[in-house]
């Protein structure tokens, strides 16, 4: 029975499920597979957040529906977090909305603002969810190239005025998945000035806002004067607090954009379980020492992988954020062939760069979400593979 809609049928094949299928087969055949493809922390959620969840779960009034936009406690915690971390003032009632993970919010935002045939600009390479959500909403994607020679900052000058005039929304994502690129505030200033000049909106995906190294602190889009007139920023507890399965995030900024999104959401969901929101509020109000501890673990893994890659002749600069390493495949390989041979021959999964867009071709992504010993084993197998090639 061909029940799928044309939009669903015409979605590009989800390469991650193909890799997972092959992974299962190889494991069944007895291979020891190390998966460096998973974009989720392996570390546990900090205990104080779990304790708060358990405490709140024991309170019967927390078993009811949450208010649509999230509970007051969570929205105020997000507003206070923006005040203390970024010096940004937010009205918790109108400028903050709770999300069931930021992926949900990004997808619903796109359907909340797009008319059929509207165009959205997405980073290339970029997080595949953006383009699928645009496709499912009947919109068209256009690309903002990231500049490999400038830490994968957007190359705003590579896009013509006509294209800027045509777009309704620009998506940004810093610190960046998959490239690990980071920016300083001037990049967001430039984006806001383009948005004003060409009347489009901006959505900045800050899923890795706290995952940074070496003294670097990622700026917020909303620190740009006037950013709230044109933009919103998505945040997530998933990566910084090891809470991917909990499904809790938020969007902050422009009131009209948030209102549009909340109309879609109030017709499709009824927000997140209250104890999860309250535990997340506790996390955002914490001193963030658990985040710093995690970051130290990732940085140690990062240094290890970068050293090993450089020894293999794969030159990578140390990134300032995320838990990804984005590297060139060795000469003569395509991203896809390199990744699948690496899996078939030595049992190591990396993500082929081309799944993130045409400018991802020639790259692969390593996720630092496995323990040190496994990472050591994985890079030594990679070394062996690359030297035999
Ligand atoms: C992981 C990730 C998200 C999704 O986060 P959730 O809050 O778990 O939905 C969003 N954007 C990017 C770029 C990510 O890597």
CSV table of C-alpha atoms and ligand atoms in Angstrom, one decimal:
chain,number,residue,atom,x,y,z
A,1,UNK,CA,0.0,0.0,0.0
A,2,UNK,CA,1.5,3.3,-1.0
A,3,UNK,CA,0.1,5.4,1.7
A,4,UNK,CA,2.9,8.0,2.1
A,5,UNK,CA,2.2,11.5,0.9
A,6,UNK,CA,4.3,12.9,-2.1
A,7,UNK,CA,6.2,15.1,0.4
A,8,UNK,CA,7.1,12.1,2.5
A,9,UNK,CA,7.9,10.0,-0.5
A,10,UNK,CA,10.2,12.6,-2.0
A,11,UNK,CA,12.2,13.2,1.2
A,12,UNK,CA,15.8,12.2,0.5
A,13,UNK,CA,16.7,8.8,1.9
A,14,UNK,CA,17.8,8.9,5.6
A,15,UNK,CA,21.4,7.8,5.3
A,16,UNK,CA,21.8,7.3,9.0
A,17,UNK,CA,19.3,4.4,8.9
A,18,UNK,CA,21.2,2.7,6.1
A,19,UNK,CA,24.4,3.0,8.2
A,20,UNK,CA,22.6,1.6,11.2
A,21,UNK,CA,21.3,-1.3,9.3
A,22,UNK,CA,24.8,-2.2,8.1
A,23,UNK,CA,26.1,-1.7,11.6
A,24,UNK,CA,23.6,-4.3,12.9
A,25,UNK,CA,24.5,-6.8,10.2
A,26,UNK,CA,28.3,-6.5,10.9
A,27,UNK,CA,27.8,-6.8,14.6
A,28,UNK,CA,25.7,-10.0,14.0
A,29,UNK,CA,28.6,-11.3,11.9
A,30,UNK,CA,30.8,-10.9,15.0
A,31,UNK,CA,32.5,-7.6,14.2
A,32,UNK,CA,33.4,-5.2,17.0
A,33,UNK,CA,32.0,-1.9,15.6
A,34,UNK,CA,32.9,1.5,17.1
A,35,UNK,CA,30.3,4.1,16.3
A,36,UNK,CA,31.7,7.6,16.0
A,37,UNK,CA,28.6,8.7,14.1
A,38,UNK,CA,26.2,9.3,17.0
A,39,UNK,CA,25.6,12.9,17.8
A,40,UNK,CA,24.5,12.4,21.4
A,41,UNK,CA,26.6,12.5,24.6
A,42,UNK,CA,27.5,9.1,26.1
A,43,UNK,CA,27.9,10.7,29.6
A,44,UNK,CA,24.9,10.4,32.1
A,45,UNK,CA,22.6,13.3,33.1
A,46,UNK,CA,24.0,15.0,36.2
A,47,UNK,CA,22.6,13.5,39.4
A,48,UNK,CA,21.1,16.8,40.7
A,49,UNK,CA,18.9,17.0,37.7
A,50,UNK,CA,17.7,13.5,38.1
A,51,UNK,CA,17.0,14.1,41.8
A,52,UNK,CA,14.9,17.1,40.9
A,53,UNK,CA,12.9,15.1,38.4
A,54,UNK,CA,12.2,12.3,40.9
A,55,UNK,CA,11.2,14.9,43.6
A,56,UNK,CA,8.8,16.7,41.2
A,57,UNK,CA,7.4,13.4,39.8
A,58,UNK,CA,6.2,12.6,43.3
A,59,UNK,CA,4.0,15.7,43.4
A,60,UNK,CA,0.5,14.8,42.1
A,61,UNK,CA,-0.3,18.3,40.7
A,62,UNK,CA,2.7,17.8,38.3
A,63,UNK,CA,0.9,14.9,36.6
A,64,UNK,CA,-1.6,17.2,34.9
A,65,UNK,CA,-1.2,19.0,31.5
A,66,UNK,CA,1.4,21.7,31.5
A,67,UNK,CA,0.4,25.2,30.3
A,68,UNK,CA,0.8,25.2,26.4
A,69,UNK,CA,3.9,27.4,26.4
A,70,UNK,CA,5.6,25.6,29.3
A,71,UNK,CA,5.3,26.3,33.0
A,72,UNK,CA,6.2,29.6,34.6
A,73,UNK,CA,9.2,28.1,36.5
A,74,UNK,CA,10.8,26.9,33.3
A,75,UNK,CA,10.2,30.1,31.3
A,76,UNK,CA,11.6,32.2,34.1
A,77,UNK,CA,14.6,30.0,34.4
A,78,UNK,CA,15.3,30.5,30.7
A,79,UNK,CA,14.9,34.2,30.9
A,80,UNK,CA,17.2,34.4,34.0
A,81,UNK,CA,19.8,32.2,32.2
A,82,UNK,CA,19.8,34.7,29.3
A,83,UNK,CA,20.1,37.6,31.7
A,84,UNK,CA,23.0,36.2,33.6
A,85,UNK,CA,24.9,34.5,30.8
A,86,UNK,CA,24.4,37.0,27.9
A,87,UNK,CA,23.0,40.2,29.6
A,88,UNK,CA,19.9,39.8,27.5
A,89,UNK,CA,16.5,40.8,28.9
A,90,UNK,CA,13.6,38.5,28.0
A,91,UNK,CA,9.9,38.6,29.0
A,92,UNK,CA,9.2,35.1,30.2
A,93,UNK,CA,5.6,35.3,29.1
A,94,UNK,CA,6.0,36.5,25.6
A,95,UNK,CA,9.6,35.9,24.6
A,96,UNK,CA,10.2,32.4,25.9
A,97,UNK,CA,8.5,29.2,24.8
A,98,UNK,CA,9.2,25.7,26.1
A,99,UNK,CA,9.9,23.0,23.4
A,100,UNK,CA,9.8,19.2,23.4
A,101,UNK,CA,13.4,19.4,22.2
A,102,UNK,CA,14.7,22.0,19.9
A,103,UNK,CA,14.3,19.7,16.8
A,104,UNK,CA,10.5,19.8,17.4
A,105,UNK,CA,10.6,23.6,17.7
A,106,UNK,CA,12.7,24.1,14.6
A,107,UNK,CA,10.4,21.8,12.5
A,108,UNK,CA,7.2,23.5,13.8
A,109,UNK,CA,8.6,27.0,13.4
A,110,UNK,CA,9.2,26.3,9.7
A,111,UNK,CA,5.6,25.2,9.2
A,112,UNK,CA,4.4,28.1,11.3
A,113,UNK,CA,6.0,30.7,9.1
A,114,UNK,CA,6.1,29.2,5.6
A,115,UNK,CA,3.6,29.6,2.8
A,116,UNK,CA,3.9,27.1,-0.1
A,117,UNK,CA,6.8,28.2,-2.3
A,118,UNK,CA,8.4,30.3,0.3
A,119,UNK,CA,12.2,30.0,0.5
A,120,UNK,CA,14.4,29.4,3.6
A,121,UNK,CA,18.1,29.8,3.7
A,122,UNK,CA,20.0,27.0,5.4
A,123,UNK,CA,23.7,26.6,6.1
A,124,UNK,CA,25.7,24.2,3.7
A,125,UNK,CA,26.9,22.0,5.2
A,126,UNK,CA,24.2,21.9,7.8
A,127,UNK,CA,22.0,19.8,10.2
A,128,UNK,CA,19.8,17.7,7.9
A,129,UNK,CA,16.6,18.4,9.9
A,130,UNK,CA,16.4,22.0,8.5
A,131,UNK,CA,16.1,20.9,4.9
A,132,UNK,CA,13.6,18.0,5.6
A,133,UNK,CA,11.4,20.3,7.7
A,134,UNK,CA,11.4,22.9,4.8
A,135,UNK,CA,10.6,20.1,2.3
A,136,UNK,CA,7.7,18.7,4.5
A,137,UNK,CA,6.3,22.2,4.8
A,138,UNK,CA,6.2,22.6,1.0
A,139,UNK,CA,8.9,25.3,1.0
A,140,UNK,CA,12.2,25.6,-0.9
A,141,UNK,CA,15.7,25.6,0.5
A,142,UNK,CA,18.5,27.8,-0.6
A,143,UNK,CA,22.0,27.6,0.7
A,144,UNK,CA,24.3,29.8,2.8
A,145,UNK,CA,27.8,28.5,2.1
A,146,UNK,CA,30.1,28.1,5.1
A,147,UNK,CA,33.6,29.1,4.5
A,148,UNK,CA,36.2,26.4,5.2
A,149,UNK,CA,39.0,28.9,5.3
A,150,UNK,CA,37.3,30.9,8.0
A,151,UNK,CA,36.4,28.4,10.7
A,152,UNK,CA,33.2,27.7,8.8
A,153,UNK,CA,31.7,31.1,9.3
A,154,UNK,CA,28.9,31.9,6.8
A,155,UNK,CA,30.2,33.4,3.5
A,156,UNK,CA,27.5,36.1,3.4
A,157,UNK,CA,29.1,37.7,0.4
A,158,UNK,CA,28.6,34.6,-1.8
A,159,UNK,CA,24.9,35.1,-1.8
A,160,UNK,CA,23.3,37.7,-4.2
A,161,UNK,CA,20.9,40.5,-3.1
A,162,UNK,CA,18.2,38.8,-5.2
A,163,UNK,CA,18.4,35.7,-3.1
A,164,UNK,CA,18.4,37.6,0.2
A,165,UNK,CA,15.3,39.5,-1.1
A,166,UNK,CA,13.6,36.3,-1.8
A,167,UNK,CA,14.1,34.4,1.5
A,168,UNK,CA,11.6,34.5,4.4
A,169,UNK,CA,13.9,33.0,7.0
A,170,UNK,CA,17.6,32.4,7.5
A,171,UNK,CA,18.7,29.5,9.7
A,172,UNK,CA,22.1,29.8,11.5
A,173,UNK,CA,23.7,27.2,13.8
A,174,UNK,CA,26.7,28.2,16.0
A,175,UNK,CA,28.6,26.5,17.5
A,176,UNK,CA,28.0,24.4,14.3
A,177,UNK,CA,27.0,20.9,13.6
A,178,UNK,CA,28.7,19.3,11.6
A,179,UNK,CA,31.7,21.5,11.1
A,180,UNK,CA,32.4,22.5,14.7
A,181,UNK,CA,32.7,26.1,13.4
A,182,UNK,CA,32.3,28.9,15.8
A,183,UNK,CA,31.7,32.7,15.5
A,184,UNK,CA,32.1,35.9,17.3
A,185,UNK,CA,29.3,38.5,17.7
A,186,UNK,CA,30.3,40.3,14.5
A,187,UNK,CA,28.9,37.4,12.4
A,188,UNK,CA,25.5,37.7,14.1
A,189,UNK,CA,25.7,41.5,13.7
A,190,UNK,CA,26.1,41.1,10.0
A,191,UNK,CA,23.2,38.6,9.8
A,192,UNK,CA,20.9,41.0,11.6
A,193,UNK,CA,21.9,43.9,9.3
A,194,UNK,CA,21.1,41.7,6.3
A,195,UNK,CA,17.8,40.7,7.8
A,196,UNK,CA,16.9,44.3,8.3
A,197,UNK,CA,18.0,45.3,4.8
A,198,UNK,CA,16.2,42.5,3.0
A,199,UNK,CA,13.3,41.9,5.5
A,200,UNK,CA,13.8,38.3,6.4
A,201,UNK,CA,13.7,36.6,9.8
A,202,UNK,CA,16.6,34.7,11.5
A,203,UNK,CA,16.5,31.5,13.6
A,204,UNK,CA,19.8,30.7,15.3
A,205,UNK,CA,20.1,27.1,16.6
A,206,UNK,CA,22.2,27.3,19.7
A,207,UNK,CA,22.1,23.6,20.6
A,208,UNK,CA,25.9,23.7,21.5
A,209,UNK,CA,25.9,27.1,23.2
A,210,UNK,CA,27.6,25.7,26.3
A,211,UNK,CA,29.8,23.1,24.7
A,212,UNK,CA,33.0,25.2,24.2
A,213,UNK,CA,36.7,24.9,24.9
A,214,UNK,CA,39.8,26.9,25.7
A,215,UNK,CA,38.1,29.9,27.2
A,216,UNK,CA,35.9,30.6,24.2
A,217,UNK,CA,32.3,31.5,25.1
A,218,UNK,CA,29.8,31.3,22.3
A,219,UNK,CA,27.8,34.6,21.8
A,220,UNK,CA,24.0,34.7,21.6
A,221,UNK,CA,22.3,36.1,18.5
A,222,UNK,CA,20.1,38.2,20.9
A,223,UNK,CA,23.2,40.1,22.1
A,224,UNK,CA,23.1,42.0,18.9
A,225,UNK,CA,21.2,45.3,19.4
A,226,UNK,CA,17.9,45.0,17.5
A,227,UNK,CA,18.2,41.2,17.1
A,228,UNK,CA,14.8,40.7,18.8
A,229,UNK,CA,13.1,42.7,16.1
A,230,UNK,CA,14.1,40.0,13.5
A,231,UNK,CA,15.1,36.8,15.2
A,232,UNK,CA,14.8,33.9,17.6
A,233,UNK,CA,17.3,31.6,19.1
A,234,UNK,CA,16.7,27.9,19.9
A,235,UNK,CA,18.3,26.3,22.9
A,236,UNK,CA,18.4,22.7,24.1
A,237,UNK,CA,19.3,20.9,27.3
A,238,UNK,CA,20.2,17.8,25.2
A,239,UNK,CA,23.9,18.3,24.6
A,240,UNK,CA,25.1,20.5,27.5
A,241,UNK,CA,23.4,18.5,30.2
A,242,UNK,CA,23.4,15.0,28.6
A,243,UNK,CA,19.6,15.0,28.3
A,244,UNK,CA,18.9,14.0,24.7
A,245,UNK,CA,16.2,11.5,25.8
A,246,UNK,CA,14.4,13.9,28.1
A,247,UNK,CA,13.2,16.1,25.2
A,248,UNK,CA,13.4,19.6,26.6
A,249,UNK,CA,14.5,22.8,24.9
A,250,UNK,CA,13.3,26.4,24.3
A,251,UNK,CA,13.0,29.2,21.9
A,252,UNK,CA,13.6,32.9,22.8
A,253,UNK,CA,13.4,36.2,21.1
A,254,UNK,CA,10.9,37.8,18.7
A,255,UNK,CA,7.4,37.8,20.1
A,256,UNK,CA,5.6,37.5,16.8
A,257,UNK,CA,7.7,34.5,15.6
A,258,UNK,CA,7.1,32.9,19.0
A,259,UNK,CA,3.4,33.6,18.8
A,260,UNK,CA,3.2,31.9,15.4
A,261,UNK,CA,5.1,28.9,16.6
A,262,UNK,CA,2.9,28.6,19.7
A,263,UNK,CA,-0.2,28.6,17.6
A,264,UNK,CA,1.1,25.5,15.7
A,265,UNK,CA,2.2,23.9,18.9
A,266,UNK,CA,-1.0,24.4,20.9
A,267,UNK,CA,-2.8,22.6,18.1
A,268,UNK,CA,-0.4,19.7,18.0
A,269,UNK,CA,1.1,19.1,21.5
A,270,UNK,CA,0.5,20.1,25.1
A,271,UNK,CA,4.1,20.9,26.1
A,272,UNK,CA,6.5,18.7,28.1
A,273,UNK,CA,5.9,16.7,31.3
A,274,UNK,CA,6.0,19.2,34.2
A,275,UNK,CA,8.7,17.4,36.3
A,276,UNK,CA,11.0,17.4,33.2
A,277,UNK,CA,10.5,21.2,32.8
A,278,UNK,CA,11.2,21.8,36.5
A,279,UNK,CA,14.3,19.6,36.5
A,280,UNK,CA,15.5,21.5,33.4
A,281,UNK,CA,14.8,24.8,35.2
A,282,UNK,CA,17.1,23.6,37.9
A,283,UNK,CA,19.8,22.7,35.4
A,284,UNK,CA,19.6,26.2,33.8
A,285,UNK,CA,19.8,27.8,37.3
A,286,UNK,CA,22.8,25.7,38.3
A,287,UNK,CA,26.4,27.1,38.4
A,288,UNK,CA,27.1,25.1,35.2
A,289,UNK,CA,29.9,23.2,36.9
A,290,UNK,CA,28.6,19.9,35.5
A,291,UNK,CA,28.8,21.4,32.0
A,292,UNK,CA,32.4,22.5,32.5
A,293,UNK,CA,33.2,19.0,33.8
A,294,UNK,CA,31.8,17.4,30.6
A,295,UNK,CA,33.6,19.9,28.4
A,296,UNK,CA,36.9,18.9,30.0
A,297,UNK,CA,36.1,15.3,29.1
A,298,UNK,CA,35.3,16.2,25.5
A,299,UNK,CA,38.4,18.4,25.2
A,300,UNK,CA,40.6,15.6,26.3
A,301,UNK,CA,39.1,13.3,23.7
A,302,UNK,CA,39.3,16.1,21.1
A,303,UNK,CA,43.0,16.6,21.7
A,304,UNK,CA,43.6,12.9,21.4
A,305,UNK,CA,41.7,12.6,18.1
A,306,UNK,CA,43.3,15.7,16.6
A,307,UNK,CA,46.8,14.5,17.4
A,308,UNK,CA,46.0,11.1,15.8
A,309,UNK,CA,44.5,12.6,12.7
A,310,UNK,CA,47.4,14.9,12.2
A,311,UNK,CA,49.7,11.9,12.5
A,312,UNK,CA,47.7,10.2,9.7
A,313,UNK,CA,48.4,13.2,7.5
A,314,UNK,CA,44.8,14.5,8.0
A,315,UNK,CA,45.3,18.1,9.1
A,316,UNK,CA,42.6,19.5,11.4
A,317,UNK,CA,42.6,22.7,13.4
A,318,UNK,CA,41.4,22.4,17.0
A,319,UNK,CA,37.8,23.7,17.1
A,320,UNK,CA,36.4,26.0,19.9
A,321,UNK,CA,33.1,24.2,20.4
A,322,UNK,CA,30.8,21.2,19.9
A,323,UNK,CA,31.9,17.6,20.3
A,324,UNK,CA,32.6,17.0,16.6
A,325,UNK,CA,35.7,16.8,14.6
A,326,UNK,CA,35.2,17.7,10.9
A,327,UNK,CA,38.0,16.5,8.7
A,328,UNK,CA,38.9,16.0,5.1
A,329,UNK,CA,38.8,12.5,3.7
A,330,UNK,CA,42.2,11.3,2.4
A,331,UNK,CA,43.0,12.2,-1.2
A,332,UNK,CA,41.2,10.2,-3.8
A,333,UNK,CA,38.2,9.2,-1.7
A,334,UNK,CA,34.6,10.4,-1.8
A,335,UNK,CA,33.0,11.0,1.6
A,336,UNK,CA,30.7,8.0,1.1
A,337,UNK,CA,33.3,5.5,-0.1
A,338,UNK,CA,35.7,6.5,2.7
A,339,UNK,CA,33.0,6.1,5.4
A,340,UNK,CA,31.7,2.8,4.1
A,341,UNK,CA,35.1,1.2,3.5
A,342,UNK,CA,36.2,2.3,7.0
A,343,UNK,CA,33.2,0.5,8.4
A,344,UNK,CA,33.6,-2.6,6.2
A,345,UNK,CA,37.3,-3.0,6.7
A,346,UNK,CA,38.0,-1.9,10.3
A,347,UNK,CA,34.6,-1.5,11.9
A,348,UNK,CA,34.6,2.2,12.6
A,349,UNK,CA,31.6,4.4,11.8
A,350,UNK,CA,32.1,8.0,10.9
A,351,UNK,CA,29.5,10.2,9.3
A,352,UNK,CA,30.1,11.0,5.6
A,353,UNK,CA,30.1,14.7,5.1
A,354,UNK,CA,27.9,14.7,2.0
A,355,UNK,CA,24.8,13.9,4.2
A,356,UNK,CA,25.1,17.4,5.5
A,357,UNK,CA,24.9,19.0,2.1
A,358,UNK,CA,26.9,19.4,-1.1
A,359,UNK,CA,29.6,21.4,0.6
A,360,UNK,CA,30.1,18.5,3.0
A,361,UNK,CA,31.5,16.4,0.2
A,362,UNK,CA,35.2,15.6,0.8
A,363,UNK,CA,34.7,15.6,4.6
A,364,UNK,CA,33.8,13.2,7.4
A,365,UNK,CA,32.5,13.9,10.9
A,366,UNK,CA,33.7,12.2,14.1
A,367,UNK,CA,31.5,12.5,17.1
A,368,UNK,CA,33.5,12.4,20.4
A,369,UNK,CA,30.7,10.6,22.2
A,370,UNK,CA,32.5,7.4,23.1
A,371,UNK,CA,34.8,6.7,26.1
A,372,UNK,CA,38.6,7.3,25.8
A,373,UNK,CA,39.6,3.6,25.4
A,374,UNK,CA,37.2,3.1,22.5
A,375,UNK,CA,38.3,6.3,20.9
A,376,UNK,CA,41.9,5.2,21.2
A,377,UNK,CA,41.0,1.9,19.6
A,378,UNK,CA,39.0,3.6,16.8
A,379,UNK,CA,41.8,6.0,15.8
A,380,UNK,CA,44.4,3.3,15.8
A,381,UNK,CA,42.1,1.3,13.4
A,382,UNK,CA,41.7,4.4,11.3
A,383,UNK,CA,45.5,4.8,11.2
A,384,UNK,CA,45.9,1.3,10.0
A,385,UNK,CA,43.2,1.8,7.4
A,386,UNK,CA,44.6,5.0,6.1
A,387,UNK,CA,48.2,3.6,5.9
A,388,UNK,CA,47.1,0.6,3.9
A,389,UNK,CA,45.1,2.7,1.5
B,1,LIG,C1,21.2,17.7,18.5
B,1,LIG,C2,20.9,18.9,17.7
B,1,LIG,C3,19.6,19.5,17.9
B,1,LIG,C4,18.5,18.8,18.6
B,1,LIG,O1,18.4,18.9,19.9
B,1,LIG,P1,17.1,18.4,20.6
B,1,LIG,O2,16.9,19.6,21.6
B,1,LIG,O3,17.5,17.2,21.3
B,1,LIG,O4,15.9,18.2,19.7
B,1,LIG,C5,19.3,20.7,17.2
B,1,LIG,N1,20.2,21.2,16.4
B,1,LIG,C6,21.4,20.7,16.2
B,1,LIG,C7,22.3,21.4,15.3
B,1,LIG,C8,21.8,19.5,16.8
B,1,LIG,O5,22.9,19.0,16.6
